[in-house]
Every structure is written in structure tokens, then in C-alpha cells.
CSV table of C-alpha atoms in Angstrom, one decimal:
chain,number,residue,atom,x,y,z
A,12,MET,CA,-7.3,-21.8,5.5
A,13,ASP,CA,-8.9,-24.0,8.1
A,14,PRO,CA,-10.4,-22.0,11.1
A,15,ILE,CA,-8.6,-22.2,14.5
A,16,VAL,CA,-11.7,-20.8,16.3
A,17,ASP,CA,-15.2,-22.2,15.8
A,18,PRO,CA,-16.5,-20.4,12.7
A,19,ALA,CA,-19.7,-19.5,14.6
A,20,ILE,CA,-17.7,-17.8,17.4
A,21,GLU,CA,-15.5,-16.0,14.8
A,22,ALA,CA,-18.7,-14.8,13.0
A,23,TYR,CA,-20.1,-13.6,16.3
A,24,ALA,CA,-16.9,-11.7,17.1
A,25,GLU,CA,-16.9,-10.1,13.7
A,26,GLN,CA,-20.6,-9.1,14.0
A,27,HIS,CA,-19.7,-7.3,17.3
A,28,THR,CA,-16.6,-5.5,15.9
A,29,SER,CA,-16.8,-2.1,14.2
A,30,PRO,CA,-17.5,-2.9,10.6
A,31,PRO,CA,-15.1,-1.9,7.8
A,32,GLY,CA,-15.8,1.2,5.8
A,33,GLU,CA,-16.9,1.3,2.1
A,34,GLY,CA,-13.4,1.6,0.9
A,35,LEU,CA,-12.3,-1.6,2.6
A,36,LEU,CA,-15.5,-3.4,1.5
A,37,ARG,CA,-14.8,-2.6,-2.1
A,38,LEU,CA,-11.2,-3.7,-1.7
A,39,ALA,CA,-12.3,-7.0,-0.1
A,40,GLU,CA,-14.8,-7.7,-3.0
A,41,GLU,CA,-12.1,-7.1,-5.6
A,42,THR,CA,-9.6,-9.3,-3.8
A,43,ARG,CA,-12.1,-12.1,-3.6
A,44,SER,CA,-13.2,-11.8,-7.2
A,45,THR,CA,-9.9,-11.2,-9.0
A,46,LEU,CA,-6.9,-12.4,-7.0
A,47,ASP,CA,-5.6,-15.9,-6.4
A,48,ALA,CA,-5.6,-17.1,-2.8
A,49,PRO,CA,-8.0,-14.4,-1.4
A,50,GLN,CA,-7.8,-16.0,2.0
A,51,MET,CA,-4.4,-14.3,2.4
A,52,MET,CA,-6.3,-11.0,3.0
A,53,VAL,CA,-6.5,-10.4,6.8
A,54,GLY,CA,-10.2,-9.5,6.7
A,55,ALA,CA,-12.5,-7.4,8.9
A,56,LEU,CA,-11.7,-8.8,12.3
A,57,GLU,CA,-7.9,-8.9,12.0
A,58,GLY,CA,-7.9,-5.6,10.2
A,59,ARG,CA,-9.5,-3.9,13.2
A,60,PHE,CA,-7.2,-5.8,15.5
A,61,LEU,CA,-4.1,-4.4,13.6
A,62,GLU,CA,-5.6,-0.9,13.6
A,63,MET,CA,-6.1,-1.2,17.3
A,64,LEU,CA,-2.5,-2.4,17.9
A,65,VAL,CA,-1.2,0.6,15.9
A,66,PHE,CA,-3.4,3.0,17.7
A,67,LEU,CA,-2.6,1.6,21.2
A,68,SER,CA,1.2,1.6,20.5
A,69,GLY,CA,1.1,5.2,19.2
A,70,ALA,CA,3.2,4.0,16.3
A,71,GLN,CA,4.5,6.7,14.0
A,72,ARG,CA,6.5,4.5,11.7
A,73,VAL,CA,5.0,1.2,10.6
A,74,LEU,CA,6.6,-1.5,8.5
A,75,GLU,CA,4.6,-4.2,6.7
A,76,ILE,CA,6.2,-7.3,5.0
A,77,GLY,CA,3.6,-8.7,2.7
A,78,THR,CA,1.2,-6.1,1.2
A,79,PHE,CA,-1.1,-8.4,-0.8
A,80,SER,CA,-4.0,-6.3,-1.9
A,81,GLY,CA,-3.5,-3.6,0.7
A,82,TYR,CA,-6.3,-4.4,3.2
A,83,SER,CA,-3.9,-4.6,6.2
A,84,SER,CA,-2.0,-1.4,5.2
A,85,ILE,CA,-5.2,0.6,4.9
A,86,SER,CA,-6.6,-0.9,8.1
A,87,MET,CA,-3.4,0.1,10.0
A,88,ALA,CA,-3.4,3.6,8.6
A,89,ALA,CA,-6.7,4.2,10.4
A,90,GLY,CA,-4.8,3.8,13.7
A,91,LEU,CA,-1.9,6.1,12.8
A,92,PRO,CA,-1.4,9.4,14.7
A,93,GLU,CA,-1.0,12.6,12.8
A,94,GLY,CA,2.2,12.4,10.7
A,95,GLY,CA,2.4,8.6,10.9
A,96,HIS,CA,3.6,6.6,8.0
A,97,ILE,CA,3.6,3.0,6.7
A,98,VAL,CA,6.1,1.3,4.4
A,99,THR,CA,4.7,-1.9,3.0
A,100,CYS,CA,6.7,-4.4,0.9
A,101,ASP,CA,5.5,-7.0,-1.6
A,102,ILE,CA,7.2,-9.0,-4.4
A,103,SER,CA,4.2,-9.1,-6.7
A,104,GLU,CA,3.6,-6.2,-9.2
A,105,LYS,CA,0.0,-7.4,-9.6
A,106,HIS,CA,-0.7,-7.2,-5.9
A,107,ALA,CA,1.1,-3.8,-5.6
A,108,GLU,CA,-1.0,-2.4,-8.4
A,109,VAL,CA,-4.2,-3.3,-6.6
A,110,ALA,CA,-2.9,-2.0,-3.3
A,111,LYS,CA,-1.7,1.3,-4.7
A,112,ARG,CA,-5.0,1.9,-6.5
A,113,HIS,CA,-7.1,1.4,-3.3
A,114,ILE,CA,-4.6,3.3,-1.2
A,115,GLU,CA,-5.1,6.2,-3.5
A,116,ALA,CA,-8.8,5.8,-3.6
A,117,ASN,CA,-8.9,6.0,0.2
A,118,GLY,CA,-6.8,9.2,0.2
A,119,LEU,CA,-3.8,7.5,1.8
A,120,SER,CA,-1.0,7.9,-0.8
A,121,ASN,CA,0.8,10.3,1.5
A,122,ARG,CA,0.7,7.9,4.4
A,123,ILE,CA,1.4,4.5,2.8
A,124,GLU,CA,4.4,3.8,0.6
A,125,VAL,CA,4.4,0.6,-1.4
A,126,ARG,CA,7.8,-1.0,-2.2
A,127,VAL,CA,7.9,-3.8,-4.8
A,128,GLY,CA,10.6,-6.4,-4.9
A,129,PRO,CA,12.1,-9.1,-2.6
A,130,ALA,CA,11.3,-8.0,0.9
A,131,LEU,CA,14.8,-8.8,2.2
A,132,ASP,CA,16.3,-6.4,-0.4
A,133,SER,CA,13.8,-3.7,0.6
A,134,LEU,CA,14.6,-4.2,4.3
A,135,ALA,CA,18.3,-3.8,3.6
A,136,GLU,CA,17.5,-0.4,2.1
A,137,LEU,CA,15.3,0.8,5.0
A,138,ASP,CA,16.5,2.6,8.0
A,139,GLY,CA,14.8,2.1,11.4
A,140,PRO,CA,13.6,2.6,13.8
A,141,PHE,CA,10.1,1.2,13.3
A,142,ASP,CA,7.5,1.3,16.0
A,143,PHE,CA,5.3,-1.5,14.7
A,144,VAL,CA,6.2,-4.3,12.2
A,145,PHE,CA,3.6,-6.7,10.7
A,146,ILE,CA,5.1,-9.8,9.1
A,147,ASP,CA,2.6,-11.6,6.7
A,148,ALA,CA,4.6,-12.9,3.7
A,149,ASP,CA,6.3,-16.1,2.5
A,150,LYS,CA,6.6,-18.4,5.4
A,151,GLY,CA,10.0,-19.8,4.5
A,152,ASN,CA,11.5,-16.4,5.1
A,153,TYR,CA,9.8,-15.6,8.4
A,154,ALA,CA,13.0,-16.3,10.4
A,155,ASN,CA,15.0,-14.1,8.0
A,156,TYR,CA,12.5,-11.3,8.2
A,157,TYR,CA,12.5,-11.5,12.0
A,158,GLU,CA,16.2,-11.2,12.2
A,159,ALA,CA,16.3,-8.4,9.7
A,160,VAL,CA,13.7,-6.3,11.5
A,161,LEU,CA,14.5,-6.9,15.1
A,162,PRO,CA,17.6,-4.5,15.0
A,163,LYS,CA,15.3,-1.9,13.4
A,164,LEU,CA,12.6,-2.1,16.1
A,165,ALA,CA,12.3,1.0,18.1
A,166,PRO,CA,12.4,0.9,21.9
A,167,GLY,CA,9.0,-0.1,23.0
A,168,GLY,CA,8.2,-1.3,19.5
A,169,VAL,CA,6.2,-4.4,18.6
A,170,ILE,CA,6.4,-7.1,15.9
A,171,ALA,CA,3.2,-8.9,14.9
A,172,ALA,CA,3.7,-12.1,12.9
A,173,ASP,CA,0.7,-13.6,11.2
A,174,ASN,CA,-0.3,-17.2,10.5
A,175,THR,CA,1.7,-18.6,13.4
A,176,LEU,CA,-0.8,-21.4,14.1
A,177,TRP,CA,-1.0,-22.2,10.4
A,178,SER,CA,-4.5,-23.7,10.5
A,179,GLY,CA,-3.5,-25.9,13.4
A,180,ARG,CA,-1.0,-27.8,11.3
A,181,VAL,CA,1.9,-26.7,13.6
A,182,ILE,CA,0.8,-29.4,16.0
A,183,ALA,CA,0.2,-32.1,13.4
A,184,SER,CA,3.4,-34.1,13.5
A,185,GLU,CA,2.6,-35.8,10.3
A,186,ASP,CA,2.5,-32.5,8.4
A,187,GLN,CA,6.0,-32.1,7.0
A,188,GLU,CA,5.3,-29.5,4.3
A,189,ALA,CA,7.9,-26.9,3.9
A,190,ASP,CA,5.7,-24.0,5.1
A,191,THR,CA,4.5,-25.9,8.1
A,192,ILE,CA,8.1,-26.7,9.1
A,193,ALA,CA,9.1,-23.1,8.5
A,194,ILE,CA,6.4,-21.8,10.8
A,195,ARG,CA,7.3,-24.3,13.5
A,196,GLU,CA,10.9,-23.3,13.3
A,197,PHE,CA,10.0,-19.6,13.5
A,198,ASN,CA,7.8,-20.2,16.5
A,199,LYS,CA,10.5,-22.0,18.3
A,200,LEU,CA,13.1,-19.3,17.4
A,201,VAL,CA,10.9,-16.6,18.9
A,202,ALA,CA,9.9,-18.6,22.0
A,203,ASP,CA,13.6,-19.5,22.7
A,204,ASP,CA,15.0,-16.0,22.0
A,205,PRO,CA,16.2,-14.3,25.2
A,206,ARG,CA,16.2,-10.9,23.3
A,207,VAL,CA,12.4,-10.8,23.3
A,208,VAL,CA,9.1,-11.4,25.1
A,209,ASN,CA,6.2,-12.8,23.0
A,210,VAL,CA,2.6,-14.0,23.2
A,211,MET,CA,0.9,-16.2,20.7
A,212,LEU,CA,-2.8,-15.4,20.2
A,213,THR,CA,-5.5,-17.4,18.5
A,214,VAL,CA,-6.7,-14.5,16.4
A,215,ARG,CA,-7.8,-15.8,13.0
A,216,ASP,CA,-4.8,-18.0,11.9
A,217,GLY,CA,-2.6,-17.2,14.9
A,218,VAL,CA,-0.9,-13.8,15.5
A,219,THR,CA,2.3,-13.7,17.6
A,220,LEU,CA,3.2,-10.3,19.3
A,221,ILE,CA,6.8,-9.7,20.0
A,222,ARG,CA,8.7,-7.0,21.9
A,223,LYS,CA,12.3,-6.6,22.9
A,224,SER,CA,13.0,-7.8,26.4
A,225,VAL,CA,13.9,-4.8,28.7
A,226,SER,CA,14.0,-6.5,32.1
A,227,PRO,CA,14.3,-10.0,33.6
A,228,GLN,CA,11.3,-12.1,32.6
A,229,LEU,CA,9.0,-12.8,35.5
């Protein structure tokens, strides 16, 4: 993943952000040393960002599409109020095994439920409403995930979609790879959707925050 922000600036931001605890440090080390594509892990800066979003929203029910090794789920759990719960979905048994082991090691088995299988199948089985939804899975299905979760979003709820700047490739017209095209199409879908209000942020690889529109846009 090519950086969107100057690496020195990103490093400075991380140095001046509350550091992850020992449990997340151990998870990050295992992810980097044992799993393919460890750059898919959200990391310390975005992990704290997600925790803060969950905390600020007061989200009781959180849905995550794309567990990977569990770093983001465990990060978000730190922002949950008493009685809050996360459902996280991943298609990979290997990723789910790592995530479940670290979720248990961090004492969060009663707060985080891992579902294994195609996420669209899992979403069809889940009832809303969800207060916060984090989408960070296969890019070709972003639009499908968005359409599946929007009706399940609670009033005042927020969707956060990761990788929406896609290492800057979204503005490279010569890049016609399938994932790049899928992210461009998703970004346009959200930007043009009168049902929602959104803001795209240059956090890590791009994070778009989306809420339902409740009044005329100003």
C-alpha cells in the first residue's frame, strides 16, 4: 500500500497518538510474521481512530465486514459502552482463527462475535439496526455491502468504508485494475446518493464516513 500522507507526517501522528496495548502489539506482530498481505491490518493510528468513532457515536451494536486478524475489532471494542457488542464477518477460516484467539486472549469473547463465510450471506442473516458499520473487505463487493447495510443502519448511525483512496490510484486514469474501478464506482455511488451525507478523509488509505440524510443538505 503506497502512502497517501507523507510517511514522516504519518509517523509523527502515530507517535502522538495513544499507543496500542500489549494485546494489540502481540496481534500486530503475529499478523506481520504469519499472514499474507499484513498491510490489510488497520494498524495503530487507524485502530485508535475507529475506537474514537465508536466511542463518540455511543454505538451499542457494531458490524464489521472484513475481520482479517482482528485488530480493528479489538480496537473498536475499546470504545464500546457497557453492554456493547460487535459482529465481525470474514470469509477466511485462517483469519478467523487468528482473530478468535486474540479476541479470547484480550477477554473480549463476550463482546465480539466472529462469523465465517461470504459476508453477503452473513448480512442476510443479521437483523439491524447497527449503530456503526466498518466496511474493509473485498473491494469488488463494496457497493453490494453498502446497499446491504444501509437499510440496517440505525437512526444516527455511521458507516465507515476503508481504502477509499486506494493508494491514490483512484485518480490515476491509466489504472484500470478491477479493484481500482470498483473503488471508483463505490465512491461515485456514495457521493451521488441522495439518501446519505458523506465525507472522505485522508486517514491512512482513505476512510469515508457515511450517515443517512435527515434534512436538506446545506
